[in-house]
Amino acid sequence: MNGDIKLGITLYSFATEFIHEKLDLDECLKKAHDMGYKGVEIVAAMMVPEYPYPSDEWLNWFKERLDFYELEPVCWSAYIDMGIRSDRDLTEDEIIRFTVNDMIYAKKAGFPLVRTQQAISPAIFRKMLPYCKDLGVKLAVEMHHPHHPEVPMWKEYFDIMKNEGEGWLGFVPDFSIFQTMPHKLYLDQALEFGCRPEKLDEIIEMHKNGATEADLEGKDFNEIELHTAAEMFAKFSAPARIEQLKDVLDVAPYIHGKFYYLPDGKHDPCIPFEEILATIKECGYKGYISSEYEGHHFDETVDSEEQLKRYVELCSNILNS
């Protein structure tokens, strides 16, 4: 393993097992340790009892379990729930208050970083700087598909991160922004929903050749096939350019190594891990890349533990080459 780059895991990867009570939090931590991970991210709203106000008793228990499994707290993952009220969105003051609360409890739990989302506008993001300094906790916005560094809003974020927010405000690039092809579970689900195999093959070929939704007109596709094609063309035809990382990786304290399905531990057919990780190494990145398995959104029967083991093998082989 490259000495500066470490493999972590977001416990969200165990979502299916946790939700269906096949694993409790302690067992998730044990699985992470047994698979060779060192750093962990917790999605607070999902796994922290009494969130957003966990007890000191729980916080002490959690820190003890991290120590027991020799795991490092890396990222407290927070959500800005704009739908918490049915009559309106959250106000700016409410977003600030909820975010500060997450930062307070993240610090109590030993986490140096809180990951937030784009509901925190650049203007609000800038206002978080004094809270970060006061609490000694970094705040980072996740860049998720379909966003990329050239999106105007993100240019505003980066201006803040690279200037007055330097060292405290950053971003978390998610590998979904680099996805070029639909993964196996997506395609299997399309067949399950009613795509004919030969028509799905035709749609995949159209996608490879750069087709757009306009090219579907007059095609012999059923309703499900038209929907699948339109979604595929929209989602996977304009990924972020990997070289864009070179200009912004200096303000990334943490990375989400998103993946959906690995057929083995050698290659991901839809996300170019080889090129991404090579670029990250070249940039001299120091920190965690956390596996974020999200295949459970498409098929809960897939063994997430096996997928996560393949992920460790894939990343380790690339980073050590």
XYZ file of C-alpha atoms in Angstrom:
321
model
C 0.000 0.000 0.000
C 1.183 3.511 -0.784
C 2.298 4.934 2.548
C 0.410 8.227 2.219
C -2.852 6.745 0.945
C -4.882 4.621 3.345
C -8.002 2.547 2.717
C -11.002 3.318 4.864
C -14.632 2.312 4.763
C -17.909 4.088 5.191
C -20.102 1.897 7.370
C -22.909 2.795 4.962
C -21.472 -0.039 2.870
C -23.152 -2.409 5.352
C -26.540 -0.681 4.943
C -28.497 -3.798 3.924
C -27.157 -5.921 6.764
C -27.632 -3.132 9.303
C -31.174 -2.199 8.261
C -32.287 -5.840 8.247
C -30.584 -6.367 11.626
C -28.165 -8.984 10.334
C -25.320 -6.872 11.729
C -25.383 -4.385 14.581
C -22.933 -1.489 14.766
C -20.360 -3.420 16.757
C -20.463 -6.245 14.197
C -20.040 -3.731 11.360
C -16.907 -2.420 13.049
C -15.599 -5.960 13.491
C -16.216 -6.729 9.799
C -14.338 -3.576 8.802
C -11.378 -4.572 10.990
C -11.355 -8.158 9.758
C -11.277 -6.995 6.122
C -8.193 -4.892 6.723
C -9.697 -1.411 6.819
C -8.169 1.199 9.139
C -10.357 4.299 9.012
C -14.137 4.497 9.285
C -16.882 6.894 8.331
C -20.235 6.703 10.084
C -23.502 8.003 8.625
C -24.799 9.528 11.819
C -28.508 9.665 10.961
C -28.434 5.952 10.128
C -26.317 4.401 12.862
C -26.078 6.800 15.810
C -28.775 6.193 18.453
C -30.773 9.263 19.489
C -29.277 11.269 16.620
C -28.947 14.259 16.377
C -28.320 14.317 20.158
C -26.510 11.079 21.097
C -25.783 10.465 24.758
C -22.341 10.665 26.348
C -22.806 7.023 27.296
C -23.123 5.998 23.658
C -20.280 8.262 22.535
C -17.963 6.686 25.118
C -19.054 3.181 24.083
C -18.409 3.963 20.416
C -14.928 5.335 21.071
C -14.094 2.242 23.124
C -15.207 -0.060 20.292
C -13.124 1.865 17.761
C -10.095 1.431 20.022
C -10.873 -2.255 20.518
C -10.946 -2.897 16.747
C -7.974 -0.587 16.120
C -10.045 1.639 13.846
C -9.542 5.357 13.316
C -12.538 7.738 13.281
C -12.150 9.606 9.987
C -15.457 11.129 8.910
C -18.795 11.902 10.569
C -21.236 11.917 7.664
C -24.078 14.411 8.065
C -27.194 15.142 6.053
C -29.031 18.412 5.698
C -32.628 17.222 5.801
C -34.449 19.903 3.813
C -37.683 17.933 4.241
C -37.653 17.943 8.034
C -40.669 20.255 7.829
C -43.591 19.687 5.482
C -44.420 23.365 4.964
C -41.048 24.794 3.916
C -37.337 24.191 3.412
C -34.860 24.860 6.171
C -33.714 28.434 6.585
C -30.080 29.480 6.414
C -29.930 29.824 10.201
C -31.414 26.342 10.651
C -28.892 24.786 8.256
C -26.074 26.435 10.180
C -27.505 25.296 13.513
C -27.930 21.655 12.405
C -24.443 21.593 10.856
C -22.818 23.040 13.977
C -24.643 20.414 16.049
C -23.155 17.657 13.874
C -19.720 19.188 14.280
C -20.077 19.298 18.070
C -21.000 15.606 18.298
C -18.427 14.605 15.700
C -15.748 16.172 17.883
C -17.098 14.385 20.968
C -16.913 11.080 19.080
C -13.335 11.777 17.985
C -13.934 12.623 14.319
C -11.809 15.411 12.800
C -14.073 15.884 9.767
C -17.770 16.318 9.028
C -18.998 15.553 5.523
C -21.980 17.632 4.446
C -23.972 18.066 1.223
C -24.699 20.675 -1.420
C -27.769 21.930 0.446
C -25.156 23.991 2.252
C -24.746 26.751 -0.316
C -21.404 28.477 -0.927
C -22.685 31.466 1.074
C -23.549 29.273 4.086
C -20.362 27.257 3.621
C -18.307 30.427 4.036
C -20.173 31.268 7.237
C -19.159 27.914 8.747
C -15.463 28.852 8.908
C -15.476 30.414 12.413
C -17.329 27.367 13.793
C -14.716 25.055 12.262
C -11.895 27.022 13.852
C -13.656 27.253 17.206
C -14.393 23.504 17.367
C -11.245 22.311 15.603
C -13.332 20.300 13.119
C -13.026 20.391 9.312
C -16.128 20.612 7.118
C -16.247 19.160 3.590
C -18.969 19.159 0.924
C -19.421 15.960 -1.066
C -19.141 16.214 -4.850
C -21.523 13.609 -6.215
C -22.750 12.655 -9.681
C -23.667 14.582 -11.862
C -21.469 17.418 -10.534
C -17.864 18.122 -11.506
C -15.281 20.853 -10.855
C -16.443 23.038 -13.761
C -19.994 23.466 -12.429
C -20.358 27.198 -11.570
C -21.495 26.541 -8.006
C -18.449 24.361 -7.434
C -16.143 27.084 -8.686
C -17.564 29.208 -5.856
C -16.921 26.418 -3.350
C -13.330 25.979 -4.518
C -12.647 29.699 -4.307
C -13.678 29.583 -0.636
C -11.708 26.396 0.094
C -8.516 27.684 -1.498
C -8.641 31.111 0.112
C -10.186 32.022 3.469
C -11.287 28.431 4.150
C -7.880 26.875 3.538
C -7.195 24.051 5.977
C -10.741 24.007 7.354
C -13.213 23.872 4.457
C -12.873 21.262 1.721
C -14.656 18.749 -0.459
C -15.103 14.997 -0.730
C -14.872 13.780 -4.331
C -17.056 10.733 -4.920
C -15.971 8.286 -7.624
C -19.532 8.288 -9.029
C -18.578 11.463 -10.920
C -16.241 9.353 -13.063
C -18.671 6.546 -13.936
C -18.665 5.832 -17.684
C -20.841 2.728 -17.996
C -23.846 1.181 -16.235
C -22.824 -1.559 -13.814
C -24.029 -5.161 -13.845
C -26.645 -4.706 -11.107
C -28.153 -1.733 -12.962
C -28.431 -3.836 -16.123
C -29.843 -6.840 -14.264
C -32.475 -4.586 -12.726
C -33.374 -3.190 -16.150
C -34.035 -6.740 -17.368
C -36.096 -7.448 -14.270
C -38.192 -4.332 -14.887
C -39.030 -5.390 -18.438
C -36.189 -4.642 -20.844
C -35.778 -7.316 -23.503
C -32.209 -8.692 -23.507
C -31.576 -7.951 -27.177
C -32.968 -4.423 -26.812
C -30.827 -3.759 -23.729
C -27.783 -4.842 -25.736
C -28.825 -2.386 -28.437
C -29.180 0.425 -25.885
C -25.734 -0.336 -24.434
C -24.222 -0.209 -27.919
C -25.973 3.095 -28.617
C -24.554 4.475 -25.392
C -21.037 3.377 -26.335
C -21.440 5.239 -29.627
C -22.464 8.473 -27.945
C -26.218 8.375 -28.531
C -28.554 10.939 -26.986
C -32.233 10.804 -26.074
C -33.087 12.295 -29.474
C -31.679 9.150 -31.120
C -34.421 7.058 -29.502
C -37.137 8.479 -31.737
C -38.600 5.828 -34.027
C -36.843 2.953 -32.263
C -38.752 -0.234 -31.477
C -38.430 0.123 -27.709
C -41.084 -0.448 -25.068
C -41.718 2.101 -22.309
C -39.226 0.555 -19.869
C -36.549 0.372 -22.573
C -37.065 4.029 -23.504
C -36.794 5.043 -19.856
C -33.671 2.912 -19.344
C -32.027 4.304 -22.469
C -32.798 7.921 -21.586
C -31.504 7.428 -18.050
C -28.377 5.634 -19.231
C -27.534 8.326 -21.783
C -28.078 11.078 -19.198
C -26.181 9.478 -16.329
C -23.146 7.955 -17.967
C -22.348 10.026 -21.052
C -20.527 13.020 -19.569
C -18.382 11.944 -16.606
C -15.989 14.335 -14.917
C -12.514 14.402 -16.424
C -10.058 12.670 -14.145
C -7.361 15.251 -14.844
C -9.597 17.855 -13.167
C -8.590 16.306 -9.847
C -5.107 17.744 -10.243
C -6.354 21.283 -9.645
C -8.544 20.562 -6.620
C -7.195 17.531 -4.779
C -5.248 19.829 -2.468
C -8.554 20.791 -0.801
C -9.836 17.205 -0.492
C -9.218 15.948 3.060
C -11.069 12.713 2.291
C -12.286 10.683 -0.721
C -15.288 8.435 -1.335
C -14.246 5.378 -3.350
C -17.771 4.704 -4.628
C -18.420 1.409 -6.384
C -21.502 -0.626 -7.258
C -20.371 -4.080 -8.342
C -16.987 -5.729 -8.784
C -16.922 -9.009 -10.741
C -13.501 -9.697 -9.179
C -10.706 -7.902 -7.367
C -8.927 -6.943 -10.579
C -11.040 -4.388 -12.457
C -14.197 -2.268 -12.239
C -15.859 -2.206 -15.689
C -17.765 1.041 -15.109
C -15.520 3.268 -12.949
C -11.873 3.690 -14.123
C -10.137 2.965 -10.809
C -6.751 2.468 -12.447
C -6.635 5.985 -13.890
C -8.287 7.626 -10.866
C -5.936 6.088 -8.304
C -2.880 6.722 -10.477
C -3.830 10.406 -10.671
C -4.433 10.589 -6.916
C -0.984 9.068 -6.290
C 0.616 11.426 -8.776
C -0.922 14.414 -6.986
C 0.698 13.349 -3.718
C -2.605 12.884 -1.914
C -2.251 12.001 1.764
C -5.287 10.577 3.504
C -8.093 8.082 3.313
C -9.969 6.727 0.338
C -13.027 5.033 1.798
C -14.889 2.265 0.055
C -18.541 3.133 -0.440
C -20.415 0.105 -1.695
C -23.831 1.068 -3.096
C -24.845 -2.043 -4.985
C -27.501 -2.674 -2.348
C -29.632 0.022 -4.021
C -30.051 -2.381 -6.936
C -29.816 -5.870 -5.429
C -29.850 -6.602 -1.705
C -28.946 -10.251 -2.273
C -25.373 -9.459 -3.346
C -22.826 -10.267 -0.626
C -21.495 -6.863 0.433
C -18.652 -8.447 2.406
C -17.373 -10.195 -0.714
C -17.690 -6.957 -2.678
C -15.726 -5.040 -0.050
C -12.971 -7.665 -0.009
C -12.684 -7.347 -3.788
C -12.447 -3.586 -3.387
C -9.492 -3.907 -0.997
C -7.773 -6.240 -3.447
C -8.426 -3.948 -6.411
C -7.200 -0.764 -4.707
C -4.230 -2.449 -3.056
C -3.031 -3.903 -6.367
C -3.275 -0.550 -8.133
C -1.718 1.526 -5.342
C 1.147 -0.943 -4.872
C 1.929 -1.262 -8.582
